[in-house]
Structures are given as structure tokens and as C-alpha cells.
DNA sequence: ACAGTTAGTAAACAGATGCTGACAATAAAA
DNA sequence: TTTTATTGTCAGCATCTGTTTACTAACTGT
């Protein structure tokens, strides 16, 4: 058969779709390898489109990174509205223990990536702050309770640390622990930190 | 006054000292900015020596990074022999809560930095594994107890997450929490995860 | 069918980056 | 003092990286 036949038929032109392809590829790369270690050509190749389109649709590499952050933040927020944070340590633990590729943890890892850009830092910080507050309030503690907020942020930090070590270090048994393995210790952790006191 | 006078007198030649200057500068940069975001010229400038000396003393940028890792690992190990991990949650918590610039936490952040190099990954993994085991044994659990090892690694992950968020995100009140602020929640965390069960 | 607009590509540029080889300055050895 | 080895500098290389510009191909409305 000729190359003509094997080659994918000339992809239909669709700016929105192409933009999304770039965004998805970038999300994966930035999350896995970090900002500096990812090149725009890597992303474009993954998405199967031309490098120049990054500049067209996102202005610059940093613009693309910011778009990734806001996209990630939006999804977390949307997710949060649908399924408000469980009230019980068990429910929270289960949300954190989800498979690495999906859900919250992946987003948290991206949140830790830094481009050195100020706008990106603001976005990141904004989400971390609001998420910590949500976590603190989920315990039933009154808003403005700094002691509890600190504890909630420690939970947040623990979750990100777990996400990082699980995805990047290959440390066993943590790296390939299943959801069932992970929930009991996490439940204990959350219970100890956030129990009303 | 002339430039001649202001300039530091031609530093006495000393290969060992120069090597150490480079190593120290690299440790700081790699820890703070990560591998990819750090250039050899950054490091050389910080150390106040010529770029070419990196290649001479460490073979390559990756060689320098590996040297940083082993140096960091050695110091952690040495530190561990001097002051064996405290048996009580309180003692462990205190070790983690230390100021960000000194002690264990800084090293843990470096441990998370990746160069993509295989040798570096081995070094990193080796330390994480042994540290997790030490932590598990400190609880008095028998060696080979996988449940407890997982819990110890969760503590380790939590500590790294805290270190990262404290140094890199500026998330308040976590970022500027004092040792006293941090010890109580950490004690609870460690107690919940590692208490003999 | 045609003109105008939009989507996508290719090539190249300017600057950065890791690294090297030839050389100069200093210290050590003879 | 002369010779030799070590330490450090300089300039440049090849490659990579983000971005831009000029161009071609496809879609849209008329």
C-alpha cells in the first residue's frame, strides 16, 4: 500500500480542536517533566501539529503554561462543585488516593511546577489557598481559624508530596500502592490532622 | 580608587576549594530552581569561577548534579549516624519542622529534582528507600513489614510535600510557620501513621 | 466559481546552552 | 633557576530553543 493510504487523511481544520490538542499535550509534558525541561517542539510533536501554532494560539510558551494552569484550576473547581469535599476523613482520603493518572493528584503535581512567571505563580497560589480553605472548612471549623488552616495546608502538602513520590520516584511500595492500600493510612493522616479539636 | 584596588586579590589557586565552591553553588541552584532551569554559567558565576572548570572537575553538568546528590546523601547519612532518628513522634516531627534552609528538608527537595539521568535516579531512589526503612524501623515494627513501610513512606512523602510548598509556593500560613507552629500538627501526623498497631 | 479569510506549514533567526581546545598564569619539582 | 605539572581563562564550536515571517492549503460566504 502506498504512503497516501497509510497516512492519516489530512486532518480536518479546526482551530478549537487543535488548540485543545496542544493544551492536552502540554498538560502531560509540563506535569511529567516540568516547565524548563519541556520544549515547545516536544509539545507540538506530541500534539501532531506545527510548532508555530503554539505562538499563534497561546502567544508564547509561558502563555501555554498559564493556559494549562487555569485549565487545571478550572477543572478542579468544577469537580469541587459537583462533588463537594467529603465531610469524613474517609471520603477525603479516597479522593486523594485515586489512581495517579486521573483526578486531583495529577493537577496538584502540575501546581508545583514553576515557570518563574509571575502570573503563573499567582494562579497557583490562588488555587492552593482556596483549596486549603475548603479543606479547613470541611472539618466544620469556623472560617478564619488559622490553626486549622495550617493543618489543612499540611494535609494539602502531604497529598502533593505523595503525588510526586508516586509518579516520579518509583519508590516501592508507595509508587504502585492501590487505592485500597493507600486509603487506610491516608484516613489516619487526615483524621489526625483535621479532627475537630 | 582604581579597579586594581577594588578587585579581590587573585584568589590563591586551590583545586579542592574551587571544586567545593562549585558544588555549593550547584547545590543551591539545583535545589531552588531544579536541574533544567539551572545553567552551568549560573553556577560558575555564583561560585565566582570559570565555566570550563565544571567540565574539568565534574566532567559535565550531569556529573555535577550527581556529585550534588551523593554529597547530599552522604550528609544525610552522616547526620543520621550522629543523631539516630528519634523514637518518639515528637522527636521526628521536630526534625522535619526545622527551618527550611538547614537540615533534612532542603536535602529532600534536592532529592526530588530530576536530571533525567539514570545514575542520578538510582542514587535518589536508594536514599528514599533506606530512609523510609529507617523510619519504619524507628517505630519498632519488625523489618519486612510492608504495611508499616508504606506508612513510613507516606510520612516521607508528606515531609517532602511540606518542604516543597514551604519553599516554593509562598502559601500562608504554611510558608512562614515557625518550628513551634509546625511541630504539633506534624506530631499528630506522625503519631497517627506510625503508631504501633 | 471566486475572493477573502482562516488554519496550518516550513524555514530561518537570534540568543542561549553545554562543552572543548588552545593558551596563560601559577605552583611545585628538579 | 629551570623545568614540569597543575590550575585557571578565553574564545569559539555545535546544537538547541523560543519565536517570527513568509508562504501554502483549506474553508466560508457571496
Short mmCIF file of C-alpha atoms in Angstrom, two decimals, chain B:
data_model
loop_
_atom_site.label_atom_id
_atom_site.label_comp_id
_atom_site.label_asym_id
_atom_site.label_seq_id
_atom_site.Cartn_x
_atom_site.Cartn_y
_atom_site.Cartn_z
CA UNK B 1 40.26 54.12 43.85
CA UNK B 2 41.24 52.10 40.84
CA UNK B 3 39.77 48.85 39.73
CA UNK B 4 43.04 47.24 40.63
CA UNK B 5 42.45 48.02 44.27
CA UNK B 6 38.79 47.04 44.47
CA UNK B 7 39.28 43.74 42.73
CA UNK B 8 39.80 40.85 45.10
CA UNK B 9 43.42 39.84 45.12
CA UNK B 10 43.97 36.95 42.75
CA UNK B 11 42.48 34.10 44.74
CA UNK B 12 45.04 31.55 45.71
CA UNK B 13 44.85 28.50 43.49
CA UNK B 14 43.33 25.53 45.21
CA UNK B 15 41.64 22.80 43.23
CA UNK B 16 39.84 21.28 46.20
CA UNK B 17 38.45 24.59 47.33
CA UNK B 18 37.33 25.56 43.86
CA UNK B 19 35.61 22.22 43.47
CA UNK B 20 33.79 22.81 46.71
CA UNK B 21 32.73 26.30 45.66
CA UNK B 22 31.18 24.85 42.55
CA UNK B 23 29.50 22.09 44.49
CA UNK B 24 27.98 24.52 46.99
CA UNK B 25 26.72 26.85 44.30
CA UNK B 26 25.27 23.94 42.36
CA UNK B 27 23.52 22.56 45.42
CA UNK B 28 21.78 25.84 45.99
CA UNK B 29 20.76 26.34 42.39
CA UNK B 30 19.63 22.81 41.75
CA UNK B 31 17.65 22.75 44.96
CA UNK B 32 16.00 26.08 44.35
CA UNK B 33 15.41 26.07 40.60
CA UNK B 34 15.71 22.45 39.53
CA UNK B 35 18.07 20.82 37.07
CA UNK B 36 16.79 22.00 33.71
CA UNK B 37 16.25 25.59 34.80
CA UNK B 38 19.81 25.91 36.02
CA UNK B 39 22.60 26.69 33.59
CA UNK B 40 26.25 25.90 34.10
CA UNK B 41 27.03 29.55 33.70
CA UNK B 42 24.70 30.42 36.56
CA UNK B 43 26.57 28.02 38.78
CA UNK B 44 30.01 29.16 37.69
CA UNK B 45 29.09 32.80 38.23
CA UNK B 46 27.73 32.08 41.70
CA UNK B 47 30.93 30.28 42.56
CA UNK B 48 32.99 33.05 41.01
CA UNK B 49 34.98 30.73 38.81
CA UNK B 50 35.16 29.94 35.15
CA UNK B 51 32.57 27.75 33.44
CA UNK B 52 35.11 25.43 31.96
CA UNK B 53 36.07 24.23 35.42
CA UNK B 54 32.76 22.46 35.74
CA UNK B 55 33.72 20.19 32.90
CA UNK B 56 37.15 19.76 34.36
CA UNK B 57 36.12 18.83 37.87
CA UNK B 58 32.80 17.14 37.26
CA UNK B 59 33.01 16.07 33.65
CA UNK B 60 29.63 17.54 32.76
CA UNK B 61 26.53 19.23 34.11
CA UNK B 62 25.06 15.83 34.86
CA UNK B 63 28.25 14.83 36.60
CA UNK B 64 27.95 17.89 38.79
CA UNK B 65 24.36 17.05 39.56
CA UNK B 66 25.28 13.52 40.56
CA UNK B 67 28.01 14.91 42.76
CA UNK B 68 25.40 17.11 44.43
CA UNK B 69 23.16 14.14 45.04
CA UNK B 70 25.86 11.95 46.54
CA UNK B 71 27.11 14.83 48.64
CA UNK B 72 23.61 15.40 49.90
CA UNK B 73 23.07 11.72 50.54
CA UNK B 74 26.34 11.49 52.41
CA UNK B 75 25.45 14.37 54.64
CA UNK B 76 22.06 12.91 55.44
CA UNK B 77 23.68 9.58 56.26
CA UNK B 78 26.34 11.18 58.41
CA UNK B 79 23.71 13.21 60.18
CA UNK B 80 21.67 10.07 60.71
CA UNK B 81 24.54 8.27 62.41
CA UNK B 82 25.22 11.13 64.76
CA UNK B 83 21.65 11.63 65.84
CA UNK B 84 19.70 8.46 65.25
CA UNK B 85 16.13 9.14 64.34
CA UNK B 86 14.17 9.95 67.43
CA UNK B 87 11.93 7.21 68.71
CA UNK B 88 9.08 9.47 69.59
CA UNK B 89 6.78 11.18 67.11
CA UNK B 90 7.70 14.42 68.80
CA UNK B 91 11.38 13.97 68.02
CA UNK B 92 10.76 13.04 64.40
CA UNK B 93 8.37 15.93 63.97
CA UNK B 94 10.94 18.33 65.33
CA UNK B 95 13.50 17.14 62.82
CA UNK B 96 11.12 17.78 59.96
CA UNK B 97 9.95 21.15 61.21
CA UNK B 98 13.43 22.65 61.26
CA UNK B 99 13.98 25.90 59.40
CA UNK B 100 13.85 25.40 55.65
CA UNK B 101 17.38 26.48 54.93
CA UNK B 102 19.08 23.91 57.07
CA UNK B 103 18.73 20.27 57.79
CA UNK B 104 16.83 17.47 56.21
CA UNK B 105 14.14 19.30 54.31
CA UNK B 106 16.48 21.06 51.96
CA UNK B 107 18.04 17.77 51.03
CA UNK B 108 14.66 16.22 50.44
CA UNK B 109 13.80 18.94 47.96
CA UNK B 110 17.01 18.27 46.05
CA UNK B 111 16.14 14.60 46.10
CA UNK B 112 13.03 15.41 44.14
CA UNK B 113 14.86 17.24 41.39
CA UNK B 114 15.42 15.12 38.36
CA UNK B 115 18.00 15.39 35.62
CA UNK B 116 16.58 12.54 33.60
CA UNK B 117 19.87 10.79 34.17
CA UNK B 118 19.69 7.17 35.17
CA UNK B 119 22.57 7.20 37.60
CA UNK B 120 21.06 10.11 39.45
CA UNK B 121 17.73 8.34 39.64
CA UNK B 122 19.39 5.32 41.25
CA UNK B 123 21.07 7.45 43.87
CA UNK B 124 17.85 9.25 44.67
CA UNK B 125 15.82 6.09 44.91
CA UNK B 126 18.41 4.43 47.10
CA UNK B 127 18.24 7.14 49.69
CA UNK B 128 14.48 7.38 49.69
CA UNK B 129 14.23 3.65 50.18
CA UNK B 130 16.70 3.46 53.02
CA UNK B 131 15.24 6.49 54.72
CA UNK B 132 11.79 5.00 54.56
CA UNK B 133 13.09 1.82 56.10
CA UNK B 134 14.82 3.67 58.88
CA UNK B 135 11.63 5.50 59.57
CA UNK B 136 9.65 2.27 59.66
CA UNK B 137 12.11 0.61 62.00
CA UNK B 138 12.14 3.61 64.28
CA UNK B 139 8.59 2.73 65.14
CA UNK B 140 9.70 -0.58 66.49
CA UNK B 141 7.99 -2.55 63.78
CA UNK B 142 9.81 -5.64 62.53
CA UNK B 143 11.80 -5.29 59.29
CA UNK B 144 9.88 -6.50 56.27
CA UNK B 145 6.54 -5.24 57.48
CA UNK B 146 5.20 -3.85 54.22
CA UNK B 147 2.19 -2.19 55.77
CA UNK B 148 4.36 -0.17 58.07
CA UNK B 149 6.87 0.56 55.32
CA UNK B 150 4.11 2.07 53.22
CA UNK B 151 3.08 4.21 56.15
CA UNK B 152 6.64 5.34 56.69
CA UNK B 153 6.89 6.30 53.03
CA UNK B 154 3.71 8.29 53.37
CA UNK B 155 5.36 10.22 56.19
CA UNK B 156 8.37 10.76 53.96
CA UNK B 157 6.16 11.97 51.14
CA UNK B 158 4.33 14.29 53.46
CA UNK B 159 7.61 15.76 54.64
CA UNK B 160 8.79 16.40 51.10
CA UNK B 161 5.48 17.93 50.17
CA UNK B 162 5.68 20.26 53.12
CA UNK B 163 9.22 21.20 52.21
CA UNK B 164 8.22 21.97 48.65
CA UNK B 165 5.18 24.01 49.48
CA UNK B 166 7.04 25.89 52.14
CA UNK B 167 9.96 26.86 49.96
CA UNK B 168 8.33 27.26 46.60
CA UNK B 169 4.71 28.32 46.86
CA UNK B 170 4.58 31.03 49.47
CA UNK B 171 1.38 29.52 50.74
CA UNK B 172 0.49 31.18 54.03
CA UNK B 173 0.44 30.41 56.88
CA UNK B 174 2.36 27.28 55.98
CA UNK B 175 5.26 29.03 54.29
CA UNK B 176 6.31 31.14 57.23
CA UNK B 177 5.13 28.90 60.04
CA UNK B 178 7.66 28.62 62.81
CA UNK B 179 9.03 25.42 64.23
CA UNK B 180 6.63 25.71 67.15
CA UNK B 181 3.66 26.18 64.85
CA UNK B 182 4.58 23.17 62.82
CA UNK B 183 5.50 20.61 65.42
CA UNK B 184 2.04 19.92 66.85
CA UNK B 185 0.35 19.03 63.56
CA UNK B 186 3.39 17.06 62.48
CA UNK B 187 3.42 15.19 65.73
CA UNK B 188 -0.20 14.25 65.20
CA UNK B 189 0.53 13.22 61.65
CA UNK B 190 3.46 11.00 62.54
CA UNK B 191 1.74 9.59 65.56
CA UNK B 192 -1.31 8.63 63.51
CA UNK B 193 0.71 6.99 60.78
CA UNK B 194 3.48 5.27 62.66
CA UNK B 195 1.96 4.36 65.99
CA UNK B 196 2.47 0.66 66.52
CA UNK B 197 -0.71 -1.12 65.52
#
